[in-house]
Amino acid sequence: MKILVINAGSSSLKYQLYDMTNESVLAKGLVERIGMDSSIVTHKPTGLPDVVEVSEILEHTTAIRKVLGLLTHAEHGVIASIDEIQAVGHRVVHGGEYFKESALVDSNVKSKIRQLFDLAPLHNPASMMGIKATEANMPGVPQVVVFDTAFHQTMPEKAYLYPIPRVIYNKYKVRRYGAHGTSHEYVSKVAAEFLGKSTKDLKIITCHIGNGASVTAIHEGCSIDTSMGLTPLEGLMMGTRSGDLDPAIVPYVMNKEDLTVNEVNSMLNKHSGLLAISGVSSDMREITEGMQNGDANSTLAFEMYEYRLRKYIASYVATMNGVDVIVFTAGVGENSVVLREKVCENLTYLGVELDKSLNEIRSGESRRISSANSKVEVLVIPTNEELVIARDTNRIVQSFA
Ligand code: AMP
């Protein structure tokens, strides 16, 4: 079965075409600047040269038509006809309390995704555009939605409720939902396989640290707590997001600086985190470089980032009364030798012992970076959210066939 995986943003659309017979990627790419005068399409067919095209793509239906054209193109294509694509899987950020797992798209599922627009105003409408654009271009082809929040629906009430008047939850469903669920679930399963164990027998802490970052406590295979909240702003310090802060700061600063709701939202989401403290960049590579060159602000940004991550890891050890495995994944987790080293250096009280030479190995493979004596396994597991979407789509479509 060939499956097209789509991750639609408000002005962008990422895609990967999978051949599920061997889970290989036939092509992948990105359409950027949808709705602007010069949209850019970058198409990467496996084994063939990359193609970059600039054209005017005003909405998602045209973007998907363009992608399908490239996938079947005589020169840059990887399939002979669109009919070879038997199903489409979509990443959807917010599944609210409706979706505890991935679902086959029908009118009921679409209506629920629409009801969640309020909770994810930037993301869910974009996913819906992706679904509609697929329907327009590929009528009758089954579609599956895979939610970032679904894996965290196993959290107990004590972890997902905020200690605020219950009416706010009852009326508006304000609670912790978490995010990056597909990634946390995937890397925890790969970690267990790597160790030759079942997730059922493990206490795992997964650190998904990329542009966005979150930590999850996984007990007996289920997410029992996660650092992102109602939105992806809560939790860790991130590239441009503040993460946790005293909620009283929001009205205080709004009052002092005469800021609107949108302005304060933008401050905390786009102008905070590593970028705000370093004054240099939101990218951990540049922060590390600044630190190595003796830049005090970059050093402080790094230290705050590491300190806050370590506090979360420690708090999840407390929630599970122990930890067997710590997993690092995503851009920073998979690549930053120094961040992993600093975190592990300060977890020796748990029995964590890093093997520095293993930590320095650069590879795209799952690997152990803790020493043979370490009481906690520390692993680097490359994440692959698209593969999870393709697998879920395959499984669900087959079950309805
Ligand atoms: P992601 O959101 O998972 O794609 O992660 C992107 C982030 O990973 C970038 O913004 C960088 O901060 C970080 N990153 C990528 N490569 C490295 C590296 N070699 N060292 C440190 N951070 C990295």
XYZ file of C-alpha atoms and ligand atoms in Angstrom:
424
model
C 0.000 0.000 0.000
C 1.263 3.517 -0.840
C 0.346 6.194 1.672
C 0.705 9.941 1.412
C 1.397 11.674 4.742
C 0.398 15.317 4.939
C 1.237 17.889 7.595
C -0.643 21.066 6.676
C 0.122 24.418 8.287
C -1.695 27.671 7.606
C 0.726 28.653 4.829
C 2.715 25.461 4.356
C 2.254 21.799 3.542
C 4.796 19.036 4.193
C 4.386 15.645 2.552
C 5.961 12.189 2.424
C 4.948 9.318 0.189
C 5.485 5.891 1.781
C 5.577 2.440 0.251
C 4.296 0.391 3.195
C 5.509 -2.914 1.782
C 8.923 -1.994 3.208
C 8.092 1.331 4.932
C 10.376 3.192 2.509
C 9.977 6.879 1.654
C 9.457 7.288 -2.104
C 9.480 11.086 -2.002
C 9.075 13.953 0.407
C 8.792 17.689 0.180
C 7.431 20.993 1.309
C 5.190 23.698 -0.137
C 5.881 27.049 1.544
C 4.275 30.490 1.346
C 0.823 29.220 0.311
C -1.410 32.238 -0.281
C 1.531 34.558 -1.038
C 2.739 35.752 -4.453
C 5.707 33.431 -4.746
C 5.148 30.001 -3.234
C 8.102 27.633 -3.103
C 7.795 23.896 -3.694
C 10.732 21.709 -2.714
C 10.273 18.131 -3.949
C 12.754 15.410 -2.975
C 12.169 12.154 -4.833
C 14.296 9.310 -3.415
C 17.183 8.481 -5.741
C 16.474 11.441 -8.036
C 17.677 15.068 -7.925
C 15.706 17.542 -5.785
C 13.342 19.935 -7.563
C 12.623 23.501 -6.414
C 9.830 25.413 -8.127
C 8.507 28.903 -7.492
C 4.929 29.625 -8.505
C 1.722 31.184 -7.253
C -0.209 28.777 -5.018
C -3.130 30.553 -3.422
C -4.641 27.767 -1.384
C -4.148 24.190 -0.165
C -6.187 22.502 -2.929
C -3.767 23.884 -5.516
C -0.816 22.949 -3.289
C -1.920 19.291 -3.163
C -2.630 19.292 -6.920
C 0.928 20.544 -7.413
C 2.332 17.828 -5.111
C 0.372 15.112 -6.934
C 1.676 16.502 -10.233
C 5.265 16.200 -8.997
C 4.735 12.702 -7.568
C 3.502 11.497 -10.965
C 5.812 13.701 -13.098
C 7.562 11.947 -15.998
C 10.993 13.135 -14.832
C 10.700 13.881 -11.085
C 7.904 11.483 -10.251
C 7.998 8.253 -8.257
C 4.620 6.758 -9.189
C 2.861 6.329 -12.541
C -0.575 7.451 -11.415
C -2.363 9.062 -8.464
C -4.452 5.888 -8.236
C -1.443 4.164 -6.687
C -1.975 6.248 -3.507
C -4.405 4.139 -1.505
C -4.751 6.329 1.574
C -3.752 9.697 3.014
C -2.714 10.307 6.633
C -2.916 13.774 8.180
C -1.181 15.156 11.225
C -3.686 17.036 13.370
C -2.414 18.968 16.373
C -5.474 18.943 18.623
C -7.805 16.028 19.212
C -9.180 17.446 22.469
C -10.945 14.859 24.618
C -12.670 13.378 21.575
C -9.740 11.462 20.160
C -7.804 8.919 22.190
C -6.427 7.388 19.004
C -6.158 7.974 15.275
C -9.407 7.927 13.266
C -10.752 7.370 9.763
C -12.071 10.679 8.430
C -15.849 10.930 8.074
C -18.321 13.773 8.588
C -18.470 13.155 12.339
C -14.658 13.275 12.694
C -14.509 16.470 10.622
C -17.165 18.092 12.754
C -15.211 17.266 15.939
C -11.980 18.682 14.490
C -13.930 21.855 13.676
C -15.283 22.040 17.229
C -11.662 22.078 18.401
C -10.695 25.149 16.331
C -10.941 27.281 19.472
C -8.356 25.178 21.295
C -5.860 25.195 18.414
C -6.710 28.280 16.352
C -3.470 28.224 14.367
C -3.285 24.498 13.710
C -6.638 22.704 13.441
C -8.083 24.984 10.711
C -4.929 24.301 8.660
C -5.362 20.537 9.094
C -8.960 20.869 7.952
C -7.768 22.708 4.839
C -5.429 19.764 4.170
C -8.290 17.268 4.548
C -10.614 19.248 2.260
C -7.890 19.779 -0.317
C -7.229 16.020 -0.341
C -10.942 15.315 -0.811
C -11.046 17.730 -3.735
C -8.037 16.189 -5.471
C -8.500 12.534 -4.543
C -12.221 11.898 -4.071
C -13.000 8.544 -2.473
C -9.474 7.933 -1.181
C -9.649 7.082 2.562
C -8.083 9.593 4.921
C -6.890 9.078 8.485
C -6.182 11.729 11.118
C -3.398 11.248 13.666
C -3.457 13.575 16.666
C -0.534 15.070 18.613
C -2.648 14.948 21.759
C -4.070 11.393 21.541
C -1.229 9.541 23.300
C -1.614 11.814 26.345
C -5.300 11.036 26.812
C -4.271 8.353 29.321
C -3.155 11.018 31.829
C -5.068 10.822 35.110
C -7.234 13.737 36.253
C -4.699 14.773 38.881
C -2.183 15.367 36.078
C -4.411 16.994 33.481
C -6.583 19.295 35.586
C -5.408 22.770 36.541
C -6.172 23.911 40.087
C -8.602 26.633 38.952
C -12.404 26.816 39.306
C -13.907 23.622 37.921
C -16.395 25.600 35.865
C -13.565 26.671 33.523
C -12.921 23.033 32.685
C -16.608 22.166 32.500
C -17.449 25.064 30.186
C -14.329 25.413 28.052
C -12.404 22.137 28.496
C -9.397 24.048 29.801
C -6.990 21.293 30.895
C -3.616 19.792 30.026
C -3.629 18.043 26.638
C 0.091 17.898 25.840
C 1.613 17.608 22.383
C 4.254 15.670 20.387
C 2.286 12.545 21.374
C 3.182 10.613 18.211
C 6.859 11.249 18.887
C 6.770 10.377 22.609
C 4.876 7.166 21.863
C 7.143 6.183 18.977
C 10.468 6.748 20.757
C 9.270 4.990 23.927
C 8.331 1.911 21.882
C 11.607 1.947 19.946
C 13.498 2.369 23.255
C 11.785 -0.699 24.721
C 12.511 -2.728 21.564
C 16.127 -1.546 21.666
C 16.394 -2.873 25.228
C 14.567 -6.090 24.346
C 11.783 -5.270 26.821
C 8.126 -4.322 26.798
C 7.034 -0.747 27.551
C 4.639 -2.393 30.062
C 7.638 -3.207 32.265
C 9.339 0.174 32.075
C 9.250 3.671 33.551
C 10.388 5.897 30.699
C 10.993 9.649 30.499
C 11.039 10.884 26.900
C 12.572 14.285 26.150
C 11.396 15.555 22.740
C 13.550 18.669 22.416
C 13.517 20.430 19.078
C 12.139 23.835 18.102
C 9.220 22.981 20.358
C 10.089 20.857 23.364
C 8.245 18.623 25.804
C 8.956 15.879 28.326
C 6.649 12.933 29.050
C 6.464 10.407 31.876
C 5.483 7.010 30.430
C 4.516 4.300 32.896
C 3.581 0.827 31.671
C 3.344 2.167 28.111
C 0.948 5.025 28.952
C 1.564 8.768 29.135
C 0.865 9.717 32.749
C 2.109 13.303 32.617
C 3.566 15.667 30.054
C 5.005 19.167 30.186
C 2.931 20.914 27.502
C -0.495 22.040 28.637
C -3.642 23.471 27.122
C -1.310 24.788 24.427
C 2.314 24.047 23.478
C 3.473 27.077 25.490
C 3.673 25.404 28.895
C 6.607 23.417 30.200
C 10.192 23.612 29.024
C 12.019 26.708 27.883
C 12.082 26.423 24.070
C 13.599 28.180 21.058
C 11.207 31.130 21.141
C 8.646 30.027 23.772
C 8.952 30.859 27.452
C 7.592 27.636 28.897
C 6.571 27.782 32.575
C 6.256 31.127 34.296
C 4.223 32.712 37.071
C 0.793 33.268 35.462
C 0.557 36.602 37.300
C 3.308 37.905 34.995
C 0.794 38.016 32.134
C -1.676 40.570 33.570
C 1.204 42.455 35.236
C 3.133 42.969 31.991
C -0.036 43.616 29.977
C -0.887 46.369 32.392
C 2.589 47.906 32.574
C 3.274 47.774 28.815
C -0.313 48.313 27.694
C -0.242 45.082 25.675
C -3.193 43.376 24.005
C -3.935 39.658 24.385
C -2.416 39.000 20.958
C 0.697 40.990 21.783
C 1.369 39.170 25.033
C 0.705 35.845 23.295
C 3.196 36.771 20.634
C 5.764 37.854 23.260
C 5.570 34.510 25.064
C 5.395 32.315 21.944
C 7.679 34.092 19.496
C 10.019 36.388 21.405
C 10.935 34.432 24.515
C 12.948 31.288 25.312
C 16.525 30.884 24.061
C 16.071 33.818 21.699
C 15.110 36.270 24.456
C 17.795 35.269 26.940
C 20.677 34.920 24.460
C 19.683 37.889 22.321
C 21.392 35.851 19.590
C 19.221 33.044 18.263
C 16.537 30.461 18.963
C 18.761 27.775 17.462
C 20.698 25.614 19.918
C 23.608 25.345 17.465
C 24.195 29.097 17.603
C 23.679 29.188 21.372
C 26.298 26.473 21.830
C 28.686 28.294 19.524
C 28.132 31.544 21.471
C 28.759 29.721 24.738
C 31.963 28.172 23.399
C 33.107 31.643 22.316
C 32.523 32.979 25.825
C 29.309 34.916 25.173
C 27.698 35.405 28.612
C 24.100 35.668 27.364
C 24.364 32.491 25.268
C 25.862 30.704 28.282
C 22.995 31.842 30.506
C 20.423 30.797 27.872
C 21.985 27.330 27.664
C 22.164 26.980 31.445
C 18.524 27.977 31.914
C 17.426 25.590 29.152
C 19.337 22.663 30.667
C 18.278 23.528 34.246
C 14.589 23.639 33.382
C 14.786 20.384 31.420
C 16.531 18.673 34.329
C 13.894 19.911 36.795
C 11.176 18.315 34.647
C 13.066 15.029 34.395
C 13.463 14.961 38.172
C 9.800 15.759 38.761
C 8.760 12.877 36.508
C 11.045 10.544 38.435
C 8.937 11.570 41.433
C 5.624 11.010 39.617
C 6.669 7.443 38.703
C 8.689 6.735 41.865
C 11.683 5.923 39.691
C 12.909 5.760 36.122
C 14.390 2.960 34.030
C 15.028 4.802 30.777
C 15.611 8.409 29.725
C 15.247 9.051 25.985
C 16.532 12.084 24.091
C 14.959 12.855 20.715
C 14.225 15.618 18.117
C 16.682 18.235 16.780
C 18.395 19.199 20.041
C 17.983 15.824 21.762
C 19.406 13.869 18.827
C 22.256 16.257 18.072
C 23.408 18.257 21.079
C 26.245 16.305 22.715
C 26.837 19.077 25.252
C 23.187 19.416 26.343
C 22.895 15.656 26.943
C 26.191 15.677 28.817
C 25.161 18.526 31.130
C 21.763 16.994 31.882
C 23.263 13.583 32.711
C 26.094 15.147 34.733
C 23.483 16.429 37.153
C 21.455 13.234 37.441
C 24.140 11.097 39.056
C 22.054 10.898 42.263
C 19.637 8.713 40.249
C 22.465 6.413 39.270
C 22.752 7.910 35.764
C 26.243 7.402 34.395
C 26.996 8.773 30.956
C 29.556 7.165 28.672
C 31.149 10.296 27.225
C 32.600 8.588 24.172
C 29.260 6.977 23.295
C 27.575 10.363 23.775
C 29.943 11.921 21.245
C 29.107 9.469 18.458
C 27.014 11.160 15.767
C 24.576 8.832 14.068
C 21.042 8.630 12.785
C 20.565 5.311 14.608
C 19.022 4.479 17.973
C 21.856 4.253 20.483
C 22.746 3.910 24.171
C 24.822 6.714 25.682
C 24.861 5.512 29.302
C 27.686 3.332 30.618
C 27.349 -0.359 31.400
C 27.223 0.535 35.133
C 24.476 3.125 34.817
C 21.349 2.317 36.865
C 19.263 4.183 34.293
C 19.487 3.497 30.558
C 20.018 6.727 28.639
C 19.216 6.439 24.941
C 19.153 8.636 21.856
C 16.268 7.562 19.611
C 15.684 9.494 16.354
C 12.011 10.348 16.124
C 9.880 9.700 13.036
C 6.410 11.188 13.334
C 5.632 10.703 9.638
C 6.270 6.963 9.877
C 3.839 6.738 12.815
C 1.207 8.555 10.737
C 1.820 6.220 7.781
C 1.614 3.123 10.024
C -1.588 4.280 11.749
C -3.143 5.142 8.395
C -2.209 1.735 6.997
C -3.578 -0.110 10.057
C -6.858 1.806 10.186
C -7.538 1.628 6.452
C -6.776 -2.121 6.415
C -9.137 -2.668 9.375
C -11.993 -1.053 7.403
C -11.157 -2.857 4.145
P 13.258 19.968 15.274
O 12.174 20.908 15.700
O 13.166 18.631 15.925
O 13.468 19.898 13.797
O 14.622 20.608 15.865
C 15.178 21.772 15.327
C 16.218 22.320 16.280
O 17.224 21.330 16.528
C 17.016 23.494 15.702
O 16.360 24.686 15.894
C 18.281 23.429 16.505
O 18.129 24.225 17.662
C 18.412 21.998 16.935
N 19.585 21.353 16.340
C 19.717 20.807 15.118
N 20.980 20.342 14.937
C 21.663 20.591 16.095
C 22.995 20.373 16.549
N 23.912 19.764 15.776
N 23.328 20.794 17.794
C 22.417 21.392 18.576
N 21.149 21.640 18.208
C 20.766 21.244 16.987
